[in-house]
């Protein structure tokens, strides 16, 4: 059975995360280097047999060099030892017309846990250059502590500095491979 292969269009995709800081504001970060590959039975994206996402931990950016360095350190991602985050999709489940759940295994800092993310399918179009493209908005939440990202501090008033919950958001555009 022939499959359709898709690869990320990095110029039209982004991967970000959000975390509460001091429980009063949200800090946004991005992975500037990442990859997404998918295989489908056809071009409709109603099913996917394979979805793989990887992100280079050293490409993390929160628009603050000192914070980025701390996030890459052993206190958080330990980029020197665990330079890559990986998600391998296992099931792509249709919920309604354009809404899906993508179940899979997420590996951060050498720890693998099952994770489910929401996928909003934006559709498929042929761009002005003749390329077939598919668009998706991916959202989800994870507990950073479940992946060994346990560093924290407490303010004088007893508030935690960094929340456990990490919100994930990605805008992904895939290109059909010839």
Short mmCIF file of C-alpha atoms in Angstrom, two decimals:
data_model
loop_
_atom_site.label_atom_id
_atom_site.label_comp_id
_atom_site.label_asym_id
_atom_site.label_seq_id
_atom_site.Cartn_x
_atom_site.Cartn_y
_atom_site.Cartn_z
CA UNK A 1 0.00 0.00 0.00
CA UNK A 2 1.49 3.32 -1.06
CA UNK A 3 1.74 6.08 1.48
CA UNK A 4 1.99 9.83 1.11
CA UNK A 5 4.98 11.38 2.86
CA UNK A 6 4.89 14.91 4.29
CA UNK A 7 7.70 17.11 5.63
CA UNK A 8 7.59 20.34 7.60
CA UNK A 9 7.78 23.72 5.87
CA UNK A 10 9.94 25.48 8.49
CA UNK A 11 9.36 28.92 6.94
CA UNK A 12 5.64 28.66 7.69
CA UNK A 13 5.71 26.72 10.97
CA UNK A 14 6.47 27.52 14.60
CA UNK A 15 6.66 25.63 17.87
CA UNK A 16 6.16 27.44 21.16
CA UNK A 17 5.57 26.76 24.82
CA UNK A 18 4.13 28.90 27.60
CA UNK A 19 4.76 28.70 31.33
CA UNK A 20 3.52 30.77 34.25
CA UNK A 21 6.23 32.80 35.97
CA UNK A 22 5.63 33.76 39.61
CA UNK A 23 2.06 32.57 38.90
CA UNK A 24 1.16 36.08 37.67
CA UNK A 25 2.49 36.29 34.10
CA UNK A 26 3.21 33.92 31.24
CA UNK A 27 6.59 33.53 29.54
CA UNK A 28 6.65 32.27 25.95
CA UNK A 29 9.49 30.29 24.44
CA UNK A 30 10.18 28.85 21.02
CA UNK A 31 12.19 26.06 19.49
CA UNK A 32 13.84 27.62 16.46
CA UNK A 33 15.10 24.31 15.04
CA UNK A 34 12.61 21.46 14.74
CA UNK A 35 11.36 18.87 12.29
CA UNK A 36 8.01 17.21 11.59
CA UNK A 37 7.46 14.25 9.27
CA UNK A 38 4.22 12.38 8.62
CA UNK A 39 2.93 9.52 6.53
CA UNK A 40 -0.70 9.18 5.46
CA UNK A 41 -2.59 6.54 3.49
CA UNK A 42 -3.73 9.26 1.07
CA UNK A 43 -3.66 13.04 0.73
CA UNK A 44 -6.70 13.81 2.90
CA UNK A 45 -5.09 13.60 6.35
CA UNK A 46 -8.09 11.77 7.78
CA UNK A 47 -5.59 9.17 8.97
CA UNK A 48 -1.88 9.18 9.64
CA UNK A 49 0.24 6.08 10.10
CA UNK A 50 3.31 7.95 11.29
CA UNK A 51 3.93 11.39 12.82
CA UNK A 52 7.37 12.28 14.17
CA UNK A 53 8.38 15.59 15.75
CA UNK A 54 11.85 16.51 16.97
CA UNK A 55 13.18 19.75 18.46
CA UNK A 56 16.75 20.83 19.09
CA UNK A 57 16.98 21.87 22.75
CA UNK A 58 19.90 24.18 21.94
CA UNK A 59 17.59 26.19 19.67
CA UNK A 60 15.37 27.26 22.60
CA UNK A 61 14.60 30.98 22.69
CA UNK A 62 12.65 32.98 25.25
CA UNK A 63 14.09 36.32 24.12
CA UNK A 64 16.35 36.33 27.19
CA UNK A 65 19.85 34.89 26.80
CA UNK A 66 20.37 34.33 30.53
CA UNK A 67 17.07 32.44 30.87
CA UNK A 68 17.78 30.43 27.69
CA UNK A 69 21.16 29.38 29.10
CA UNK A 70 19.46 28.31 32.35
CA UNK A 71 16.85 26.29 30.41
CA UNK A 72 19.62 24.48 28.50
CA UNK A 73 21.45 23.65 31.74
CA UNK A 74 21.11 20.51 33.87
CA UNK A 75 18.54 22.39 36.02
CA UNK A 76 16.08 21.99 33.14
CA UNK A 77 16.64 20.31 29.74
CA UNK A 78 20.31 19.33 30.16
CA UNK A 79 20.99 20.03 26.49
CA UNK A 80 24.55 18.75 26.70
CA UNK A 81 23.31 15.24 27.51
CA UNK A 82 19.78 15.34 26.07
CA UNK A 83 19.96 17.62 23.04
CA UNK A 84 16.71 16.54 21.44
CA UNK A 85 13.03 16.41 22.34
CA UNK A 86 11.09 13.78 20.40
CA UNK A 87 7.40 12.97 19.93
CA UNK A 88 6.34 9.84 18.07
CA UNK A 89 2.67 9.72 17.21
CA UNK A 90 0.95 6.38 17.67
CA UNK A 91 -2.72 7.15 16.91
CA UNK A 92 -4.35 9.98 14.95
CA UNK A 93 -7.98 10.01 16.09
CA UNK A 94 -10.75 12.01 14.41
CA UNK A 95 -13.02 13.82 16.90
CA UNK A 96 -15.08 15.93 14.46
CA UNK A 97 -14.75 17.43 10.97
CA UNK A 98 -11.48 19.28 11.50
CA UNK A 99 -10.57 18.24 15.06
CA UNK A 100 -8.31 15.33 15.89
CA UNK A 101 -6.41 13.91 18.84
CA UNK A 102 -2.83 12.81 18.28
CA UNK A 103 -1.69 10.26 20.83
CA UNK A 104 1.96 9.39 21.13
CA UNK A 105 5.11 9.15 23.19
CA UNK A 106 7.01 12.28 24.19
CA UNK A 107 10.65 12.03 25.24
CA UNK A 108 12.26 14.89 27.14
CA UNK A 109 15.52 14.58 29.08
CA UNK A 110 15.58 10.81 28.47
CA UNK A 111 12.12 10.26 30.00
CA UNK A 112 9.32 8.97 27.74
CA UNK A 113 5.66 9.40 28.66
CA UNK A 114 2.38 9.04 26.73
CA UNK A 115 0.94 12.41 25.68
CA UNK A 116 -2.17 13.45 23.75
CA UNK A 117 -2.37 16.75 21.87
CA UNK A 118 -5.27 18.44 20.11
CA UNK A 119 -4.90 18.92 16.37
CA UNK A 120 -7.03 21.34 14.40
CA UNK A 121 -6.75 20.51 10.71
CA UNK A 122 -6.67 23.73 8.68
CA UNK A 123 -7.00 22.08 5.28
CA UNK A 124 -4.97 21.26 2.20
CA UNK A 125 -4.11 23.67 -0.63
CA UNK A 126 -1.80 23.82 -3.60
CA UNK A 127 0.45 26.88 -3.30
CA UNK A 128 1.45 29.17 -6.22
CA UNK A 129 4.54 26.97 -6.79
CA UNK A 130 2.52 23.79 -7.25
CA UNK A 131 3.32 22.32 -3.85
CA UNK A 132 0.55 20.54 -1.93
CA UNK A 133 0.49 21.80 1.66
CA UNK A 134 -1.47 20.83 4.76
CA UNK A 135 -1.92 23.10 7.79
CA UNK A 136 -2.44 22.29 11.46
CA UNK A 137 -2.74 24.02 14.82
CA UNK A 138 -1.52 21.76 17.63
CA UNK A 139 -2.22 22.49 21.30
CA UNK A 140 -1.67 20.59 24.50
CA UNK A 141 -0.42 20.63 28.06
CA UNK A 142 2.22 18.63 29.88
CA UNK A 143 3.61 18.45 33.39
CA UNK A 144 7.27 19.43 33.21
CA UNK A 145 8.01 17.54 36.44
CA UNK A 146 6.93 14.25 34.82
CA UNK A 147 9.88 14.71 32.44
CA UNK A 148 12.48 15.45 35.11
CA UNK A 149 12.29 19.24 34.74
CA UNK A 150 11.93 19.79 38.47
CA UNK A 151 13.97 22.94 39.17
CA UNK A 152 12.07 25.62 41.02
CA UNK A 153 12.45 28.31 43.60
CA UNK A 154 10.09 29.92 46.07
CA UNK A 155 9.57 33.64 46.59
CA UNK A 156 9.63 35.25 50.02
CA UNK A 157 5.82 35.19 49.98
CA UNK A 158 5.82 31.43 49.29
CA UNK A 159 4.88 31.49 45.59
CA UNK A 160 6.61 29.16 43.16
CA UNK A 161 8.71 30.78 40.45
CA UNK A 162 7.84 28.40 37.58
CA UNK A 163 4.57 26.48 37.24
CA UNK A 164 4.50 22.74 36.59
CA UNK A 165 2.06 23.03 33.69
CA UNK A 166 3.54 23.79 30.29
CA UNK A 167 1.20 24.81 27.49
CA UNK A 168 2.22 23.72 24.01
CA UNK A 169 1.21 25.47 20.79
CA UNK A 170 2.42 24.80 17.28
CA UNK A 171 1.44 26.08 13.86
CA UNK A 172 2.58 23.42 11.43
CA UNK A 173 2.56 23.50 7.65
CA UNK A 174 3.51 20.25 5.93
CA UNK A 175 4.55 19.84 2.29
CA UNK A 176 3.65 16.70 0.33
CA UNK A 177 6.83 14.99 -0.78
CA UNK A 178 7.16 13.82 -4.39
#
